[in-house]
Amino acid sequence: MSATDTIHNDETREPAFGFWRRSYAMLVKEFIQLRRDRVSFAMIIMLPVMQLTLFGYAINTTPRNLPTAVLTQEDSDLGRSILKAMQNTAYFRFTREVHTVAEFDDLLQSGKVLFGVEIPRGFERAVRRGDKPALLVAADATDPVASGSALGALGPLVQSALAHDLHIGDPPEMPFEIRAHARYNPAADSRLNIVPGLVGTILTMTMLIFTALSVTREIERGTMESLLSMPIKPVEVMFGKIIPYVLVGFIQATLIIAIGIVLFGVPILGSLTLLALLTTLFITTNLSIGYTFSTIVQNQLQAMQLSMMFFLPSILLSGFMFPFAGMPVWAQYIGEGLPLTHFVRIVRAIMLKGAAMQNLQYDTIALVALMLFAMTVAVTRFRRTLD
């Protein structure tokens, strides 16, 4: 071997621990990059903490203290004992007392209560005579999970609770009949509950992602500078980016509802026009929130991460997957600040209950407020970008 070959071999020979040195250098570089990308680092920490907190504390598949209205047509000791016994079951929490059947029906249709108890006139006298009168318990069965467990436990629990108020024999025999009426979804068909909720869930995911990527895509492609040099106002940029996706979202919603009707037999008992208008409002609200996200993050990866960070509590705390009324108070407060919570109530009420606008005022106002707040934040932050 010549001297030239020896020198060449020395130059190409792998340095000692070369592989490990290069791997270590790459590892250090990635940690430095991760430290600089504070949004991604926060997501890494917050996502598992959020999931553990929500599933551990907020989610309850056996809801208790469900809001209940009572229509008492007579004031009697037996009636009060029955209501007290129902409340002691921990499933029912009496929040409203009404005096007419119209008020009774309106509370159920608007979703302000999940149950209604009617004690008819002459109830106690009929019990004393042994006529076994009927006690009506109406349930909003659009959420079968919330209503099913309470209705299932109603008879035995009330029966045992009244053992000391009435002599009902041994074994105990109910001196009256509990007539449970599951309204809006008598068969407890889960498809009637899930399909309307899927409209809002799918729209939330897609609309957030579409608009959260809008501004960050302009930055990464280098077209933001050209956009900033144009004589255009921030609000005009926002509307120009949002409006096309309103049409896309409306097409998505129409497709989902059509499939639900044709394949799963989900009815639309209410106004189709009202459903279309409120769906457009919901789409615009989500697009405004997504646009706000796009002004906060620096790249498309962060935009996706922040969208998922918002989407996770939306599906868990909105009442789509788990009964909203069964969540702790702090989780319900968070849920009230999510657009999906209000739209799930709206779409189920219109499709399954035939609700009108007067039944949906609260949730409609909440969506408008969330939309205006998100638009204000988005325009303010985009104006800072222009400056």
Coordinates of C-alpha atoms in Angstrom, one line a residue:
M1 CA 0.0 0.0 0.0
S2 CA 1.4 3.4 -1.0
A3 CA 1.7 6.4 1.3
T4 CA -1.0 8.2 -0.7
D5 CA -3.5 5.4 0.0
T6 CA -2.6 5.4 3.7
I7 CA -3.3 9.2 3.9
H8 CA -6.6 8.7 2.1
N9 CA -7.8 6.0 4.4
D10 CA -6.9 8.1 7.5
E11 CA -9.0 10.9 6.1
T12 CA -12.1 8.8 5.5
R13 CA -11.9 6.7 8.6
E14 CA -14.9 7.2 11.0
P15 CA -13.8 9.3 14.1
A16 CA -14.0 7.6 17.5
F17 CA -17.6 7.8 18.8
G18 CA -18.6 9.8 15.7
F19 CA -22.1 8.3 15.5
W20 CA -22.8 9.1 19.1
R21 CA -21.4 12.6 18.9
R22 CA -23.6 13.5 15.9
S23 CA -26.6 12.0 17.6
Y24 CA -26.0 13.9 20.8
A25 CA -25.6 17.1 18.8
M26 CA -28.9 16.5 17.1
L27 CA -30.6 15.7 20.4
V28 CA -29.3 19.0 21.9
K29 CA -30.5 20.9 18.9
E30 CA -34.0 19.4 19.2
F31 CA -34.3 20.3 22.9
I32 CA -33.2 23.8 22.1
Q33 CA -35.8 24.1 19.4
L34 CA -38.4 22.6 21.7
R35 CA -37.5 25.2 24.4
R36 CA -38.0 28.0 21.8
D37 CA -41.3 26.6 20.6
R38 CA -43.2 27.5 23.8
V39 CA -46.6 26.8 22.4
S40 CA -45.8 23.2 21.5
F41 CA -44.1 22.7 24.8
A42 CA -47.2 24.0 26.6
M43 CA -49.4 21.6 24.6
I44 CA -47.2 18.6 25.6
I45 CA -47.7 19.5 29.3
M46 CA -51.4 20.6 29.1
L47 CA -53.0 17.9 27.0
P48 CA -52.4 15.0 29.4
V49 CA -53.2 17.2 32.4
M50 CA -56.4 18.3 30.7
Q51 CA -57.5 14.8 29.8
L52 CA -56.8 13.4 33.2
T53 CA -58.7 16.3 34.9
L54 CA -61.7 16.1 32.6
F55 CA -62.1 12.3 32.7
G56 CA -61.3 12.1 36.4
Y57 CA -63.5 14.9 37.7
A58 CA -65.9 16.3 35.1
I59 CA -67.1 13.2 33.3
N60 CA -69.9 11.3 35.1
T61 CA -71.9 8.5 33.3
T62 CA -74.3 8.2 36.2
P63 CA -75.6 11.8 36.5
R64 CA -77.2 13.1 39.7
N65 CA -79.1 16.2 40.7
L66 CA -80.8 16.5 37.4
P67 CA -83.0 19.7 37.0
T68 CA -86.6 18.9 37.5
A69 CA -89.8 20.8 37.4
V70 CA -93.0 20.0 39.4
L71 CA -96.6 20.7 38.5
T72 CA -98.6 20.3 41.7
Q73 CA -102.3 20.5 41.3
E74 CA -102.9 19.9 45.0
D75 CA -101.0 20.8 48.2
S76 CA -101.0 17.6 50.3
D77 CA -98.8 15.9 52.8
L78 CA -98.5 12.9 50.5
G79 CA -97.5 15.0 47.6
R80 CA -94.7 16.7 49.6
S81 CA -93.6 13.3 50.9
I82 CA -93.3 12.0 47.3
L83 CA -91.3 15.0 46.1
K84 CA -89.0 14.7 49.2
A85 CA -88.5 11.0 48.5
M86 CA -87.6 11.7 44.9
Q87 CA -85.2 14.4 45.9
N88 CA -83.6 12.0 48.4
T89 CA -82.7 9.6 45.6
A90 CA -80.1 12.2 44.5
Y91 CA -81.2 11.9 40.9
F92 CA -83.7 14.7 40.9
R93 CA -83.2 18.4 41.9
F94 CA -86.3 20.4 41.9
T95 CA -85.5 23.8 40.3
R96 CA -88.9 25.0 39.0
E97 CA -92.5 25.0 40.2
V98 CA -95.1 25.6 37.5
H99 CA -98.9 25.9 37.7
T100 CA -100.0 25.1 34.1
V101 CA -99.4 22.3 31.7
A102 CA -98.2 24.8 29.1
E103 CA -95.4 26.0 31.4
F104 CA -94.6 22.3 32.2
D105 CA -94.2 21.5 28.5
D106 CA -92.2 24.6 27.6
L107 CA -89.6 23.9 30.3
L108 CA -89.0 20.4 28.8
Q109 CA -89.0 21.6 25.2
S110 CA -86.5 24.4 25.9
G111 CA -84.2 22.0 27.8
K112 CA -84.3 24.1 31.0
V113 CA -85.3 20.9 32.9
L114 CA -84.8 17.3 32.1
F115 CA -87.7 15.9 34.1
G116 CA -91.2 17.1 35.1
V117 CA -93.3 15.6 37.9
E118 CA -97.1 16.1 37.8
I119 CA -99.2 15.4 40.9
P120 CA -102.8 15.4 39.8
R121 CA -105.7 17.0 41.7
G122 CA -107.3 14.6 44.2
F123 CA -104.2 12.4 44.3
E124 CA -104.0 11.8 48.1
R125 CA -107.7 11.1 48.4
A126 CA -107.5 8.6 45.6
V127 CA -104.6 6.9 47.3
R128 CA -106.5 6.7 50.6
R129 CA -109.4 5.1 48.8
G130 CA -107.1 2.5 47.2
D131 CA -107.7 3.7 43.6
K132 CA -104.0 3.6 42.7
P133 CA -103.9 7.0 40.9
A134 CA -101.1 7.8 38.4
L135 CA -98.1 10.0 39.2
L136 CA -96.8 11.4 35.9
V137 CA -93.0 11.7 35.4
A138 CA -92.1 13.2 32.1
A139 CA -88.5 12.9 31.0
D140 CA -86.5 14.6 28.2
A141 CA -85.2 11.4 26.5
T142 CA -83.1 13.2 23.9
D143 CA -80.2 12.2 26.1
P144 CA -81.0 8.5 27.1
V145 CA -78.0 8.2 29.4
A146 CA -79.2 11.1 31.6
S147 CA -82.8 10.0 31.7
G148 CA -82.5 6.2 31.7
S149 CA -80.7 5.7 35.0
A150 CA -83.0 8.1 36.9
L151 CA -86.2 6.6 35.5
G152 CA -84.9 3.1 36.2
A153 CA -84.2 3.8 39.8
L154 CA -87.3 5.9 40.4
G155 CA -89.8 3.2 41.4
P156 CA -87.8 1.2 44.0
L157 CA -86.3 4.2 45.6
V158 CA -89.6 6.1 46.0
Q159 CA -91.2 2.9 47.2
S160 CA -88.8 2.3 50.0
A161 CA -88.7 6.0 50.9
L162 CA -92.5 6.1 51.4
A163 CA -92.5 3.0 53.6
H164 CA -92.6 5.1 56.8
D165 CA -95.2 7.5 55.4
L166 CA -97.8 5.0 54.3
H167 CA -98.6 1.4 55.3
I168 CA -97.8 -0.3 52.1
G169 CA -97.6 -3.9 53.3
D170 CA -94.8 -6.4 53.5
P171 CA -93.6 -6.9 50.9
P172 CA -94.3 -3.3 50.1
E173 CA -96.9 -2.5 47.5
M174 CA -97.1 0.9 45.8
P175 CA -100.3 2.7 46.6
F176 CA -100.1 4.6 43.3
E177 CA -98.8 4.1 39.8
I178 CA -95.7 5.9 38.5
R179 CA -96.4 6.6 34.9
A180 CA -93.1 7.5 33.2
H181 CA -93.2 9.1 29.8
A182 CA -90.0 9.4 27.9
R183 CA -90.6 12.3 25.5
Y184 CA -88.9 13.0 22.2
N185 CA -87.1 9.7 22.1
P186 CA -89.4 7.1 23.7
A187 CA -87.3 4.1 22.4
A188 CA -84.1 5.6 23.9
D189 CA -82.5 5.2 20.4
S190 CA -78.9 6.4 20.8
R191 CA -78.7 7.4 17.1
L192 CA -81.3 10.1 17.7
N193 CA -79.0 11.5 20.3
I194 CA -75.7 11.1 18.6
V195 CA -76.4 12.1 15.0
P196 CA -77.6 15.7 15.7
G197 CA -74.6 16.2 18.0
L198 CA -72.3 15.0 15.3
V199 CA -73.3 17.9 13.2
G200 CA -71.8 20.3 15.7
T201 CA -68.8 18.1 16.5
I202 CA -67.7 17.7 12.9
L203 CA -68.2 21.4 12.2
T204 CA -66.2 22.4 15.2
M205 CA -63.2 20.3 14.2
T206 CA -63.2 21.3 10.5
M207 CA -64.0 24.9 10.9
L208 CA -61.3 25.5 13.6
I209 CA -58.7 23.7 11.6
F210 CA -59.5 25.5 8.3
T211 CA -59.3 29.0 9.7
A212 CA -56.5 28.4 12.3
L213 CA -54.3 27.5 9.3
S214 CA -55.3 30.5 7.2
V215 CA -53.0 33.2 8.6
T216 CA -50.2 30.9 9.5
R217 CA -50.2 29.5 5.9
E218 CA -49.8 33.0 4.6
I219 CA -46.8 33.6 6.9
E220 CA -45.0 30.3 6.1
R221 CA -45.5 30.8 2.3
G222 CA -44.2 34.4 2.5
T223 CA -47.4 35.9 1.2
M224 CA -48.3 37.8 4.4
E225 CA -46.0 40.7 3.5
S226 CA -47.8 41.2 0.2
L227 CA -51.1 41.0 2.0
L228 CA -50.0 43.6 4.6
S229 CA -48.9 46.0 1.8
M230 CA -52.4 46.1 0.3
P231 CA -54.8 48.9 1.2
I232 CA -57.1 46.6 3.2
K233 CA -58.4 46.7 6.7
P234 CA -58.0 43.9 9.3
V235 CA -61.8 43.3 9.5
E236 CA -61.9 43.0 5.7
V237 CA -59.1 40.4 5.7
M238 CA -61.0 38.4 8.4
F239 CA -64.3 38.5 6.5
G240 CA -62.6 37.6 3.2
K241 CA -61.0 34.5 4.8
I242 CA -64.1 33.5 6.8
I243 CA -67.0 33.8 4.3
P244 CA -65.8 31.1 1.9
Y245 CA -65.6 28.6 4.8
V246 CA -69.2 29.5 5.9
L247 CA -70.3 28.0 2.6
V248 CA -68.1 25.0 3.1
G249 CA -69.4 24.4 6.6
F250 CA -73.0 24.8 5.4
I251 CA -72.4 22.1 2.8
Q252 CA -70.9 19.8 5.5
A253 CA -73.9 20.3 7.8
T254 CA -76.4 19.7 5.0
L255 CA -74.6 16.5 4.1
I256 CA -74.5 15.2 7.7
I257 CA -78.1 16.0 8.3
A258 CA -79.2 14.4 5.0
I259 CA -77.3 11.2 5.8
G260 CA -78.8 11.2 9.3
I261 CA -82.3 11.4 7.9
V262 CA -81.8 8.8 5.1
L263 CA -79.7 6.2 6.8
F264 CA -80.6 6.6 10.5
G265 CA -84.1 7.9 10.4
V266 CA -83.4 11.0 12.4
P267 CA -86.4 13.4 12.2
I268 CA -86.6 17.1 11.8
L269 CA -89.6 18.1 13.7
G270 CA -88.8 21.9 13.9
S271 CA -88.3 24.6 11.3
L272 CA -85.6 23.7 8.7
T273 CA -85.1 27.5 8.1
L274 CA -84.4 28.1 11.8
L275 CA -82.0 25.2 11.8
A276 CA -80.2 26.6 8.8
L277 CA -79.9 30.1 10.3
L278 CA -78.6 28.9 13.7
T279 CA -76.2 26.5 12.0
T280 CA -74.7 29.4 10.0
L281 CA -74.4 31.3 13.3
F282 CA -72.5 28.4 14.8
I283 CA -70.2 28.0 11.8
T284 CA -69.4 31.7 11.9
T285 CA -68.6 31.5 15.6
N286 CA -66.2 28.6 15.2
L287 CA -64.5 30.3 12.2
S288 CA -64.0 33.4 14.3
I289 CA -62.4 31.4 17.1
G290 CA -60.2 29.6 14.5
Y291 CA -59.1 32.9 13.0
T292 CA -58.2 34.1 16.5
F293 CA -56.0 31.1 17.0
S294 CA -54.3 31.8 13.7
T295 CA -53.3 35.3 15.0
I296 CA -51.8 33.8 18.2
V297 CA -49.6 31.0 16.8
Q298 CA -46.5 31.2 14.6
N299 CA -46.8 28.2 12.4
Q300 CA -49.3 25.6 11.1
L301 CA -48.2 22.9 13.6
Q302 CA -49.0 25.2 16.5
A303 CA -52.3 26.1 14.8
M304 CA -53.2 22.4 14.7
Q305 CA -52.1 21.8 18.3
L306 CA -54.1 24.8 19.6
S307 CA -57.2 23.6 17.6
M308 CA -57.0 20.2 19.2
M309 CA -56.5 21.8 22.6
F310 CA -59.8 23.6 22.1
F311 CA -61.6 20.6 20.5
L312 CA -60.9 18.2 23.3
P313 CA -62.9 20.0 26.1
S314 CA -65.6 20.9 23.5
I315 CA -66.5 17.2 22.8
L316 CA -66.2 16.3 26.5
L317 CA -67.9 19.2 28.2
S318 CA -70.6 20.1 25.7
G319 CA -73.1 17.3 26.5
F320 CA -72.3 15.5 23.2
M321 CA -70.7 12.5 24.7
F322 CA -71.7 12.7 28.4
P323 CA -74.7 14.3 30.2
F324 CA -74.1 18.0 30.7
A325 CA -76.4 18.2 33.8
G326 CA -74.4 15.4 35.5
M327 CA -71.1 17.4 35.4
P328 CA -69.9 19.3 38.4
V329 CA -70.7 23.0 38.5
W330 CA -67.2 24.2 37.6
A331 CA -67.2 22.0 34.5
Q332 CA -70.7 23.3 33.5
Y333 CA -69.3 26.9 33.7
I334 CA -66.5 25.9 31.3
G335 CA -69.0 24.2 29.0
E336 CA -71.2 27.3 28.8
G337 CA -68.2 29.1 27.3
L338 CA -68.0 26.6 24.4
P339 CA -70.0 27.1 21.2
L340 CA -70.6 23.4 20.8
T341 CA -72.5 23.2 24.1
H342 CA -75.1 25.7 22.9
F343 CA -75.4 24.2 19.4
V344 CA -75.8 20.7 20.6
R345 CA -78.8 21.9 22.6
I346 CA -80.1 23.8 19.6
V347 CA -79.8 21.1 17.0
R348 CA -81.3 18.4 19.3
A349 CA -84.2 20.7 20.3
I350 CA -85.1 21.6 16.7
M351 CA -84.7 18.1 15.2
L352 CA -86.1 16.0 18.0
K353 CA -88.4 18.4 19.9
G354 CA -89.7 20.7 17.2
A355 CA -88.5 23.7 19.3
A356 CA -89.1 27.2 18.1
M357 CA -87.0 30.4 18.5
Q358 CA -88.6 31.3 21.8
N359 CA -87.3 28.0 23.3
L360 CA -83.8 28.7 22.1
Q361 CA -83.2 32.3 23.0
Y362 CA -80.6 31.7 25.7
D363 CA -78.4 29.5 23.5
T364 CA -78.8 31.8 20.5
I365 CA -77.7 34.8 22.5
A366 CA -74.7 32.9 23.9
L367 CA -73.5 32.0 20.4
V368 CA -73.8 35.6 19.2
A369 CA -71.9 36.8 22.2
L370 CA -69.1 34.2 21.7
M371 CA -68.9 35.1 18.0
L372 CA -68.6 38.9 18.7
F373 CA -66.0 38.3 21.4
A374 CA -63.9 36.1 19.1
M375 CA -64.1 38.5 16.2
T376 CA -63.1 41.4 18.4
V377 CA -60.0 39.6 19.7
A378 CA -59.1 38.4 16.2
V379 CA -59.3 41.9 14.6
T380 CA -57.4 43.4 17.5
R381 CA -54.6 40.9 17.3
F382 CA -54.4 41.2 13.5
R383 CA -54.2 44.9 13.7
R384 CA -51.1 44.5 16.0
T385 CA -49.6 42.3 13.3
L386 CA -50.1 45.2 10.8
D387 CA -48.4 47.6 13.2

